[in-house]
């Protein structure tokens, strides 16, 4: 199973960060996985953003919940992240990942650096 | 500030053993047997090396072992090899908000 993030590497402050993760080797309709987003600030640890499940259910980190939306396109086997009203504090490497039961991240994308700057 | 606390660094000589701790609370590590560990080489994505506290995915050498006591989880790397030099992150389910939390990471240096 391979995951690949795509999207702009530069986003202006106050705008919306949009990323897509393309999954190959498995279907995002696979109910065994929670398709997740995780980020890593430069030189820092990992932060869980949230997930979308094949059931359509999403759940987000409360610290980001007001700004995050995830969605899925089963026809393209992709899932997406939108993070609104970004600031420099949102500059990070963003990973998409497949979370298996119970609560471990089995598959990871290579990560994509998103810089928030004017 | 990360939810789980890890030492920023650890080191050992080839062939030695090193243990990395990960301290949480009763709301995460102490409350669930859902601790996982990830190895991350520079510029690479994290790789799962331990799940459900003690289980190793296929392909992960048995030099990697883990345990949990109370609200502290530990990862032990035995027979250190140069390729083990990497950052290691712990993670736990934190059920009160359906959260997944991570440690700040430990940089393992093979001397």
Short mmCIF file of C-alpha atoms in Angstrom, two decimals, chain B residues 49-108:
data_model
loop_
_atom_site.label_atom_id
_atom_site.label_comp_id
_atom_site.label_asym_id
_atom_site.label_seq_id
_atom_site.Cartn_x
_atom_site.Cartn_y
_atom_site.Cartn_z
CA UNK B 49 7.88 -0.74 14.69
CA UNK B 50 5.64 -1.61 17.66
CA UNK B 51 1.87 -1.64 18.15
CA UNK B 52 -0.48 -2.65 20.94
CA UNK B 53 2.35 -2.05 23.43
CA UNK B 54 4.46 -5.11 22.59
CA UNK B 55 3.60 -6.39 19.09
CA UNK B 56 6.05 -6.17 16.19
CA UNK B 57 4.86 -5.90 12.59
CA UNK B 58 6.31 -8.47 10.26
CA UNK B 59 9.74 -7.47 9.03
CA UNK B 60 10.71 -5.57 12.17
CA UNK B 61 13.75 -7.22 13.78
CA UNK B 62 13.24 -8.82 17.18
CA UNK B 63 15.99 -6.54 18.45
CA UNK B 64 13.13 -4.11 18.98
CA UNK B 65 11.01 -4.86 22.03
CA UNK B 66 8.67 -2.83 24.18
CA UNK B 67 6.74 -2.85 27.41
CA UNK B 68 4.46 -0.76 29.59
CA UNK B 69 4.18 -0.16 33.31
CA UNK B 70 1.47 2.11 34.56
CA UNK B 71 1.56 5.30 32.51
CA UNK B 72 5.06 4.76 31.13
CA UNK B 73 5.88 2.81 28.01
CA UNK B 74 9.38 1.76 27.02
CA UNK B 75 11.11 0.78 23.82
CA UNK B 76 14.31 -1.28 23.99
CA UNK B 77 16.69 -1.65 21.09
CA UNK B 78 19.09 -4.51 21.66
CA UNK B 79 22.26 -5.28 19.74
CA UNK B 80 22.45 -1.72 18.45
CA UNK B 81 23.36 -1.31 14.81
CA UNK B 82 24.35 1.78 12.88
CA UNK B 83 21.05 1.66 10.96
CA UNK B 84 19.13 2.07 14.23
CA UNK B 85 20.26 5.68 14.44
CA UNK B 86 17.02 7.59 13.98
CA UNK B 87 14.28 9.46 15.79
CA UNK B 88 11.80 7.37 17.73
CA UNK B 89 8.26 8.46 18.58
CA UNK B 90 5.73 6.89 20.89
CA UNK B 91 1.99 7.26 20.42
CA UNK B 92 -1.08 6.33 22.42
CA UNK B 93 -4.81 6.38 22.13
CA UNK B 94 -6.31 8.92 24.52
CA UNK B 95 -9.93 7.94 24.68
CA UNK B 96 -11.52 10.89 26.44
CA UNK B 97 -11.55 12.90 23.21
CA UNK B 98 -10.94 10.01 20.83
CA UNK B 99 -7.46 11.51 20.50
CA UNK B 100 -4.26 10.02 19.27
CA UNK B 101 -1.28 11.59 21.02
CA UNK B 102 2.41 11.48 20.30
CA UNK B 103 5.63 11.98 22.22
CA UNK B 104 8.11 14.66 21.30
CA UNK B 105 10.55 12.13 19.94
CA UNK B 106 13.92 10.73 21.01
CA UNK B 107 17.00 11.00 18.84
CA UNK B 108 18.93 7.74 19.12
#
